[in-house]
Short mmCIF file of C-alpha atoms and ligand atoms in Angstrom, two decimals:
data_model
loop_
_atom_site.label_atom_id
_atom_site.label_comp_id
_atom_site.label_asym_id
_atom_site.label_seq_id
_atom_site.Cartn_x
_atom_site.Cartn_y
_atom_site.Cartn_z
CA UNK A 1 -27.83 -18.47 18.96
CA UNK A 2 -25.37 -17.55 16.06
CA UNK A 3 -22.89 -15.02 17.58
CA UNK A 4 -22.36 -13.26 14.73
CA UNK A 5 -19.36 -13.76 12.31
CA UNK A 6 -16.04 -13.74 14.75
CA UNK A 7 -12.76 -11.70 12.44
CA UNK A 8 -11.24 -15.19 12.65
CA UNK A 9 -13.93 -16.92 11.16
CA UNK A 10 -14.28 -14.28 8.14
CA UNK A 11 -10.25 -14.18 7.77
CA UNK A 12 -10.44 -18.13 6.97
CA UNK A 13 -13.32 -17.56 4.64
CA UNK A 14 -11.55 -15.02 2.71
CA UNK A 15 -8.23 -16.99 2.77
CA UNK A 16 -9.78 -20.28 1.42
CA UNK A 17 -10.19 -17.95 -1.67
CA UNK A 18 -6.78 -17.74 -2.30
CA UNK A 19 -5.53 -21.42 -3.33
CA UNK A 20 -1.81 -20.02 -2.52
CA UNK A 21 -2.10 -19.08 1.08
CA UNK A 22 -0.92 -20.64 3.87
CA UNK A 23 -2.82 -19.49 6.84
CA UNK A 24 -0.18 -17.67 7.87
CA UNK A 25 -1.69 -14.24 7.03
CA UNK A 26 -4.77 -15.33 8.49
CA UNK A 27 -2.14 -16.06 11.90
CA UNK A 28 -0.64 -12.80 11.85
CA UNK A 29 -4.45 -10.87 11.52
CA UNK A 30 -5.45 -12.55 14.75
CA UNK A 31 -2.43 -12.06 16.67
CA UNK A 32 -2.72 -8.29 15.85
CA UNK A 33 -6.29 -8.78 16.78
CA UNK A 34 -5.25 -10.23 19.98
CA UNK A 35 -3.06 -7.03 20.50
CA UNK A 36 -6.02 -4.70 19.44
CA UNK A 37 -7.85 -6.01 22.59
CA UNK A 38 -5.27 -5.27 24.78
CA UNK A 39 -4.72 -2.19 24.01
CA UNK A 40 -8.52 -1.32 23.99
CA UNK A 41 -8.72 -2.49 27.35
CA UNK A 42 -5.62 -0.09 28.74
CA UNK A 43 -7.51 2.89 26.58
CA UNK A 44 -11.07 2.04 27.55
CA UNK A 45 -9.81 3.04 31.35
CA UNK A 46 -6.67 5.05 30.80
CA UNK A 47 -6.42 7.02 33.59
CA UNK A 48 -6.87 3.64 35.87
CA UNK A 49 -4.35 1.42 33.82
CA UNK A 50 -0.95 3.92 34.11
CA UNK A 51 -0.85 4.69 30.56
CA UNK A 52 -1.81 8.06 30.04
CA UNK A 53 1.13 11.13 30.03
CA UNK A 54 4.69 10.55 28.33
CA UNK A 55 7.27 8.86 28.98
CA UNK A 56 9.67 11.75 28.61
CA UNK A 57 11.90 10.26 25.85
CA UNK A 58 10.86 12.05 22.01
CA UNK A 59 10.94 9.96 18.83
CA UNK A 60 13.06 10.17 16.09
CA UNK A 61 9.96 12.92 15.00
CA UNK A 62 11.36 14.79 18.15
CA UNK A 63 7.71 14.08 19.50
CA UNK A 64 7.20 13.34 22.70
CA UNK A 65 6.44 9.51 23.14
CA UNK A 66 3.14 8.37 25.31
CA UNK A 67 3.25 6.01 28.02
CA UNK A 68 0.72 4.59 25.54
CA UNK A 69 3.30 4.72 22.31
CA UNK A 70 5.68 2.73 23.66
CA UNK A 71 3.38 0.15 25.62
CA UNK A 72 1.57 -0.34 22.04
CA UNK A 73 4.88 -0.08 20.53
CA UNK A 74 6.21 -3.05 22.35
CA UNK A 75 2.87 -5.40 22.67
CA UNK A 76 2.77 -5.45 19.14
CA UNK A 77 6.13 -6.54 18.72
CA UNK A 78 5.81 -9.26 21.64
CA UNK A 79 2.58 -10.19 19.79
CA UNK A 80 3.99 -11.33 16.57
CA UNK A 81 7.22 -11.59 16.79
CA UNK A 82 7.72 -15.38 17.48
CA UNK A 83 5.05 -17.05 15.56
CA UNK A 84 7.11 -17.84 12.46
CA UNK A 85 5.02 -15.52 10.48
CA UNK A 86 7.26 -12.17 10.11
CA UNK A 87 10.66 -11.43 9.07
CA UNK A 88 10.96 -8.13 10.25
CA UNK A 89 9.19 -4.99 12.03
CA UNK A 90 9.00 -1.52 11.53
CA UNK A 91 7.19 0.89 13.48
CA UNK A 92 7.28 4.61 14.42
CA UNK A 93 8.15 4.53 17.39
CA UNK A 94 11.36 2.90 16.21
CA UNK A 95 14.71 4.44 14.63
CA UNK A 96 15.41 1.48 12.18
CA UNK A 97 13.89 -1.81 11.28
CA UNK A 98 13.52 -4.72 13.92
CA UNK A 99 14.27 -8.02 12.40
CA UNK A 100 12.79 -11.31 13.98
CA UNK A 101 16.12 -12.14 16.44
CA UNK A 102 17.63 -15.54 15.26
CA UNK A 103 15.89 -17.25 18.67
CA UNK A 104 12.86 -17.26 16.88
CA UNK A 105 11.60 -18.97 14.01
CA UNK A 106 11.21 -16.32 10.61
CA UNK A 107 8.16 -16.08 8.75
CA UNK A 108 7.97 -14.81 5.30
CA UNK A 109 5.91 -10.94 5.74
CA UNK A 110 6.91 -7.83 7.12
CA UNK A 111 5.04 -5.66 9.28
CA UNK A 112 4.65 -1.84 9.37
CA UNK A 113 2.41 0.05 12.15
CA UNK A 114 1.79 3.19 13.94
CA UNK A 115 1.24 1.63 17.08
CA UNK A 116 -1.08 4.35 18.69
CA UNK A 117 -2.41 7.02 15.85
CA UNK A 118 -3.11 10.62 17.14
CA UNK A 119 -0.95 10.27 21.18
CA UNK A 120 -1.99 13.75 21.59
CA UNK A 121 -5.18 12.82 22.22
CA UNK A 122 -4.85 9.39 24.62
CA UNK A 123 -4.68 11.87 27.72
CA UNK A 124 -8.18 13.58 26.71
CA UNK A 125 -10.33 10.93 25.52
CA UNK A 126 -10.67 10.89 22.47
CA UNK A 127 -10.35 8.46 19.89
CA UNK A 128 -7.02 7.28 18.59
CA UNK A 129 -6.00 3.99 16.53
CA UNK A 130 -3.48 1.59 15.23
CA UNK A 131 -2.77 1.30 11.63
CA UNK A 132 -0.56 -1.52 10.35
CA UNK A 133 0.55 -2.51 6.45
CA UNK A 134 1.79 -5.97 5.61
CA UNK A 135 4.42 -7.01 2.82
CA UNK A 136 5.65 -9.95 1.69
CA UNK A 137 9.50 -9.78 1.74
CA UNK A 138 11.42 -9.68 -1.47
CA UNK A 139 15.32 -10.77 0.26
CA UNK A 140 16.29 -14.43 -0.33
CA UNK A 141 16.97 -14.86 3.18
CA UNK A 142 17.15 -12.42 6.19
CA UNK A 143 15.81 -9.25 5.53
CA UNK A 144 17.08 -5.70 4.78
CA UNK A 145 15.87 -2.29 4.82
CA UNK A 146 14.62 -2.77 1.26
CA UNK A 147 11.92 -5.03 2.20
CA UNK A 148 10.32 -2.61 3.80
CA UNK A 149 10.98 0.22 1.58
CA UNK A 150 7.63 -0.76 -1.10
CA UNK A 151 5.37 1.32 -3.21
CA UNK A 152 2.10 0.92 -1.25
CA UNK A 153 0.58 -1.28 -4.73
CA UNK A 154 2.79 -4.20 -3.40
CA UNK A 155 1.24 -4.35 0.21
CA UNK A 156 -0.81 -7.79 0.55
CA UNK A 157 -2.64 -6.53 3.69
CA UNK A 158 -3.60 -2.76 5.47
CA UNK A 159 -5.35 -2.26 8.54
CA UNK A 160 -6.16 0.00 11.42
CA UNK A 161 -7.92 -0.38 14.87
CA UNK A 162 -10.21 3.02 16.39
CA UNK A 163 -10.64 2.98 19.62
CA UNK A 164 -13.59 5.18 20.21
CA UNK A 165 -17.17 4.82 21.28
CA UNK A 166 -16.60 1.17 20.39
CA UNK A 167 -13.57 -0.90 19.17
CA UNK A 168 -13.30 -1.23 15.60
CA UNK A 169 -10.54 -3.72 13.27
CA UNK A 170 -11.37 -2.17 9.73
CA UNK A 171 -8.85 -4.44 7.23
CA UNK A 172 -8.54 -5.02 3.52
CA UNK A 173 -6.63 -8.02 1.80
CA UNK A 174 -7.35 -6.40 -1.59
CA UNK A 175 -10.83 -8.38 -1.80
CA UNK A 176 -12.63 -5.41 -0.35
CA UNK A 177 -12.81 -3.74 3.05
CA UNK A 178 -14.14 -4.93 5.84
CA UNK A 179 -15.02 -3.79 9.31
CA UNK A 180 -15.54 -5.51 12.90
CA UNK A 181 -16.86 -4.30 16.12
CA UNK A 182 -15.53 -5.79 19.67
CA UNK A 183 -17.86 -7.57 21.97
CA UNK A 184 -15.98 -6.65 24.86
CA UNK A 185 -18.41 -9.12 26.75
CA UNK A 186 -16.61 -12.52 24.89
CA UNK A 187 -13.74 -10.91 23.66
CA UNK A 188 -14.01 -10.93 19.97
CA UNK A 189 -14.31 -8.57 17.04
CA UNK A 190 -17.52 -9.23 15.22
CA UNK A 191 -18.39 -8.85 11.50
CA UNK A 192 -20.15 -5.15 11.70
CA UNK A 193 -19.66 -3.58 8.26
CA UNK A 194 -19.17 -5.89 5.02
CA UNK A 195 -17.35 -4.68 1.85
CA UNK A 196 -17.37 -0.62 3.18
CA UNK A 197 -17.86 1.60 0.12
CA UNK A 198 -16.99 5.45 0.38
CA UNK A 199 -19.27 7.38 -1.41
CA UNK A 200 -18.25 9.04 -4.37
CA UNK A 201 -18.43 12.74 -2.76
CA UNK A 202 -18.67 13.56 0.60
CA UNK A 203 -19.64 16.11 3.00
CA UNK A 204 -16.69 16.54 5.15
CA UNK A 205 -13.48 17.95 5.08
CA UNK A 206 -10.68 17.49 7.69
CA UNK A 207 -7.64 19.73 7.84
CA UNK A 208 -5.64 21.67 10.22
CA UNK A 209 -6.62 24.76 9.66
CA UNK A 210 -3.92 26.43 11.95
CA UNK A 211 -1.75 25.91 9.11
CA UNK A 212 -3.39 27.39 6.42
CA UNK A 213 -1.46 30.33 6.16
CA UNK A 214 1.63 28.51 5.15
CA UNK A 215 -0.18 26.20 2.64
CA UNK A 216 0.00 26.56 -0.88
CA UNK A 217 -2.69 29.36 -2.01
CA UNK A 218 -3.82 26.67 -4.26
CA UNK A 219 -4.88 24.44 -1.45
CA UNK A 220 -6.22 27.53 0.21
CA UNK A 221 -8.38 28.31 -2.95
CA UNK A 222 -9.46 24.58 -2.69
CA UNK A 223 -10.66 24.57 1.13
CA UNK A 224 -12.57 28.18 0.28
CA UNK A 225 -14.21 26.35 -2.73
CA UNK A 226 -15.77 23.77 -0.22
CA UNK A 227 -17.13 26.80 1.66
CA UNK A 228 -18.97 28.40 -1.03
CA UNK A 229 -22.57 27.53 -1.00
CA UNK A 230 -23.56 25.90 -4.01
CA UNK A 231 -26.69 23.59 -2.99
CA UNK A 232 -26.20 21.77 -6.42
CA UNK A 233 -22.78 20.29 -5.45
CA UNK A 234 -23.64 19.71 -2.11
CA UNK A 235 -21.50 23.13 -0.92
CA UNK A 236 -21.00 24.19 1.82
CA UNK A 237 -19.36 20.59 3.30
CA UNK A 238 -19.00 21.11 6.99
CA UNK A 239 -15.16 21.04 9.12
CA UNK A 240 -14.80 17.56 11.16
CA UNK A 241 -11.22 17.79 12.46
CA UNK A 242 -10.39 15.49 15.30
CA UNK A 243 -6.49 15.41 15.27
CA UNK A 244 -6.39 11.30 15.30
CA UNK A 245 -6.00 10.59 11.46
CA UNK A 246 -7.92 7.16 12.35
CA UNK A 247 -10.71 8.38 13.22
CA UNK A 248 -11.02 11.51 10.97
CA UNK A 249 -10.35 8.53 8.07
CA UNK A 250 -12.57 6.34 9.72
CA UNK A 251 -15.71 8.66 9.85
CA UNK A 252 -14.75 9.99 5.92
CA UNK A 253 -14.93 6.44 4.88
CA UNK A 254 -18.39 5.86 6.44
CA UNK A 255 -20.01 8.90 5.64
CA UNK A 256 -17.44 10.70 2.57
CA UNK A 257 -15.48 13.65 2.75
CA UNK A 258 -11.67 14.64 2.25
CA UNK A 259 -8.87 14.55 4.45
CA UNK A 260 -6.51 16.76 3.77
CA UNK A 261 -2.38 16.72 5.09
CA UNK A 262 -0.62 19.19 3.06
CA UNK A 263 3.00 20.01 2.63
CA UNK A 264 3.66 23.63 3.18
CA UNK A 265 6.27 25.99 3.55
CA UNK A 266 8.35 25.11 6.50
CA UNK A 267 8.02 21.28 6.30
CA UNK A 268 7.29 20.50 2.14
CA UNK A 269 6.23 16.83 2.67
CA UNK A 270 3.78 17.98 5.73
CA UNK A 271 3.45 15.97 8.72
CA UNK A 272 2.27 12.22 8.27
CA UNK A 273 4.71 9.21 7.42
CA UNK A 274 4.29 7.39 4.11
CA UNK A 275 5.02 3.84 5.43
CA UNK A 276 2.58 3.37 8.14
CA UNK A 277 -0.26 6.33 7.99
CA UNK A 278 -0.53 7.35 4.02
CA UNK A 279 -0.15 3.85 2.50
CA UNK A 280 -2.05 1.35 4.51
CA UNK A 281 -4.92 3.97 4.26
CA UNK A 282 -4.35 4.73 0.57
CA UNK A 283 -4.89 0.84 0.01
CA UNK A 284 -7.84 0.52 2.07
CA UNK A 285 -9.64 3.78 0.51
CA UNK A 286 -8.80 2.58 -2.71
CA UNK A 287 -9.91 -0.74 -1.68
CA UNK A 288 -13.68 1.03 -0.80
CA UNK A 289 -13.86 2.98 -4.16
CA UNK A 290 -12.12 6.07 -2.89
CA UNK A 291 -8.89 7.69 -3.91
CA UNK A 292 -5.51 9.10 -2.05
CA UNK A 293 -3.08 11.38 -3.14
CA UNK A 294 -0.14 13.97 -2.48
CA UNK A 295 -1.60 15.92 -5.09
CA UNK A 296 0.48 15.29 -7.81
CA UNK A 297 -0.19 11.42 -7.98
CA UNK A 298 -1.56 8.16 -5.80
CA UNK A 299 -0.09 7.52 -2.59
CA UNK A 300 0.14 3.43 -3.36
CA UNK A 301 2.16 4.25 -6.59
CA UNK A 302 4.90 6.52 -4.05
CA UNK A 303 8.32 4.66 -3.52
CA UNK A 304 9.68 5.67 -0.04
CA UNK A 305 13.48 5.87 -0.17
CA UNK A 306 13.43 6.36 3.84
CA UNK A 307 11.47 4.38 6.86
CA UNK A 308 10.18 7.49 8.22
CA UNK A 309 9.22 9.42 5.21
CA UNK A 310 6.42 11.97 5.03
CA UNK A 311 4.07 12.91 2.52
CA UNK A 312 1.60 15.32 1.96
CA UNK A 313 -2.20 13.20 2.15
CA UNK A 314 -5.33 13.76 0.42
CA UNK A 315 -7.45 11.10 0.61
CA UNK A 316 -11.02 10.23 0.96
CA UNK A 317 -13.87 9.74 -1.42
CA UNK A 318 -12.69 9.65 -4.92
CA UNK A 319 -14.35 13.05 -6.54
CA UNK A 320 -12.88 15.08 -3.87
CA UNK A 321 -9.48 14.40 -4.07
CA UNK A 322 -10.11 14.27 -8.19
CA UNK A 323 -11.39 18.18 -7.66
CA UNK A 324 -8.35 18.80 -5.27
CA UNK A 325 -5.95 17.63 -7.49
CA UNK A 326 -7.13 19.91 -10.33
CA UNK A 327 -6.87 23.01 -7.55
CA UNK A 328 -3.24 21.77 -6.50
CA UNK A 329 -2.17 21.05 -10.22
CA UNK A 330 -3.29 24.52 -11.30
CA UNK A 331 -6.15 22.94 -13.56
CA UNK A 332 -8.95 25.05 -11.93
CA UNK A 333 -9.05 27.62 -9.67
CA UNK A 334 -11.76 29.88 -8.10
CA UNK A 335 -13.04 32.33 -10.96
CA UNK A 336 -10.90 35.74 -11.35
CA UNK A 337 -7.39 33.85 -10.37
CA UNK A 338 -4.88 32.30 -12.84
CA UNK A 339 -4.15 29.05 -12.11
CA UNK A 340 -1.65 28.53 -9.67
CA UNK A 341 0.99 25.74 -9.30
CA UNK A 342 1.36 23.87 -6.48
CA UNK A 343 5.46 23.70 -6.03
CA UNK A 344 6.19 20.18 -6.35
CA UNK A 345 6.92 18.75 -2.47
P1 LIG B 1 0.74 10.18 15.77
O1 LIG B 1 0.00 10.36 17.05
O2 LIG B 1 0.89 8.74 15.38
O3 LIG B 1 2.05 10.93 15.75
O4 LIG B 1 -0.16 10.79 14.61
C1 LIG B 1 -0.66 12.07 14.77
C2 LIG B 1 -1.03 12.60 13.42
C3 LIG B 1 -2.40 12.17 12.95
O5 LIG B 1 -3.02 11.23 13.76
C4 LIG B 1 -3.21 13.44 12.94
O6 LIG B 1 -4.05 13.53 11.82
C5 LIG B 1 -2.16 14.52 12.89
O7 LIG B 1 -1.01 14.00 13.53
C6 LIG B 1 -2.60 15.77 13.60
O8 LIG B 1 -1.56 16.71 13.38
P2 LIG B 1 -1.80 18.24 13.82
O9 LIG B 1 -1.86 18.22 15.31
O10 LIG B 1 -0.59 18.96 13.26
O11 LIG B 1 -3.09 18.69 13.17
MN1 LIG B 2 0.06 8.49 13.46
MN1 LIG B 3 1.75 7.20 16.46
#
């Protein structure tokens, strides 16, 4: 009886499509596979497996790191790290970059990840993720904070892992985006959703809403516009806000709808990091027909001059964020009111 399509299986599929690679991609997908299984298991009984609450250090976010975090943090690391493929690591829950140590063979990519997306919510069960971006490395030899400093366009690889009512590796290598449900009963991630597409508009949007007082009243003018009912363009859409940015993404990418991250006035570049939440998503949504931005241009075009940079993120299904831009550029705004400039963040 054909099991289905195994991630493994599909990988080397895809790979044999690309005369220049060397299987060592298709390595470093399964190994963070392998890790993805793990770390469903711990989540899939948390409070049995010692790796809910924090492990009262904070992060260089001054956020207080899960039991979870830094298990996560470190499996992925122990994972990859002596297969030959990588030549460095980069995570959040680290200061600075981790370079394979000379005692093990160096590979050739580089490897950014959030190793558990949306901690606050490990302790009350609900779903969090993983998200990790692959480049190739530019340096000669070695490698150097540069490497990992990229525009999101030159990632060869984006990926995340949810960890909700089921397990779920969603990846793109630029050929499309692909997603794969674990069998928990053999221990492999099956082929569940071929080449996802995001539908043009959507009928969700996802914000904290806490913090709309100290958004720009051009993003407020854009989240009252999606509460105006207007049957023709699908108005009112309804609030889904979950707090895990995987699985708010996860269930815009599925279904459509807009995520939205704003800067604001007491932190201008808003919350999420441009590295290893904005970009690997902004490849994949771009990857399923969608769009992301941080409102004044594409996330995969932004060239992070720090590892832990933020960025404002708007992302989702491609004529939401177009209509969002035109609220946060000033182009359009609800009738009566000038248009108002978003200050540049
Ligand atoms: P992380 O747990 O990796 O720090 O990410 C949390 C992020 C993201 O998952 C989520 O969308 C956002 O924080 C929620 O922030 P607020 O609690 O400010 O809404
Ligand atoms: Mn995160
Ligand atoms: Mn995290």
């Amino acid at each position: 009886m054909q099991i289905g399509t195994t991630l493994t299986r599909f990988i080397i599929e895809e790979e044999r499509q690309h005369p220049e690679a060397t299987g060592e991609f298709t390595g470093l997908l399964t190994e963070l596979a392998s890790a993805a299984k793990i770390i469903s298991r711990d989540v899939n009984k948390a409070g049995l497996a010692e790796v809910m609450g924090i492990t009262g250090r904070t992060n260089v976010h001054g956020e207080e790191v899960q039991r979870l975090d830094e298990f996560a943090n470190s499996l992925v690391i122990h994972t990859t790290d002596h297969t030959g493929r990588l030549a460095g690591l980069a995570s959040e829950e680290m200061d600075d970059i981790y370079p394979i140590p000379d005692k093990h063979p160096r590979g050739n990519y580089i490897l950014v990840y959030d190793p558990v997306d949306g901690s606050s919510n490990i302790d009350v069960n609900v779903s969090i993720g993983t998200i990790f971006s692959i480049y190739r490395k530019r340096s000669a030899s070695g490698v150097t904070l540069n490497d990992f400093l990229r525009p999101g366009r030159e990632q060869v690889g984006a990926g995340y892992i949810i960890y909700g009512s089921s397990t779920m590796l969603v990846y793109t290598t630029g050929s499309g985006v692909h997603g794969f449900t674990l069998d928990p009963s053999i221990g492999e991630f099956l082929l569940s959703h071929e080449n996802i597409q995001i539908p043009a508009r959507g009928q969700y949007y996802s914000a904290n809403e806490g913090n709309a007082p100290k958004w720009d009243p051009a993003i407020r003018h854009y989240v009252n516009y999606l509460r105006e009912d207007d049957k023709a363009s699908g108005r009112p859409y309804s609030a889904r806000y979950i707090g895990s940015l995987v699985a708010d993404f996860h269930r815009n990418l599925l279904k459509g709808g807009i995520f939205l991250y704003p800067g604001d006035a007491k932190s201008p570049r808003g919350k999420l990091r441009l590295l290893y939440e904005a970009a690997p998503l902004a490849f994949i949504v771009e990857q399923a027909g969608g769009a992301a931005s941080d409102g004044e241009q594409p996330i995969m075009d932004l060239q992070a001059s720090e590892l832990h940079q933020r960025t404002p993120l708007f992302i989702g299904s491609s004529e939401d964020v177009a209509t969002l831009e035109e609220f946060a550029q000033g182009k359009r705004a609800p009738e009566g009111i000038e248009g108002i400039r978003v200050s540049s963040v």
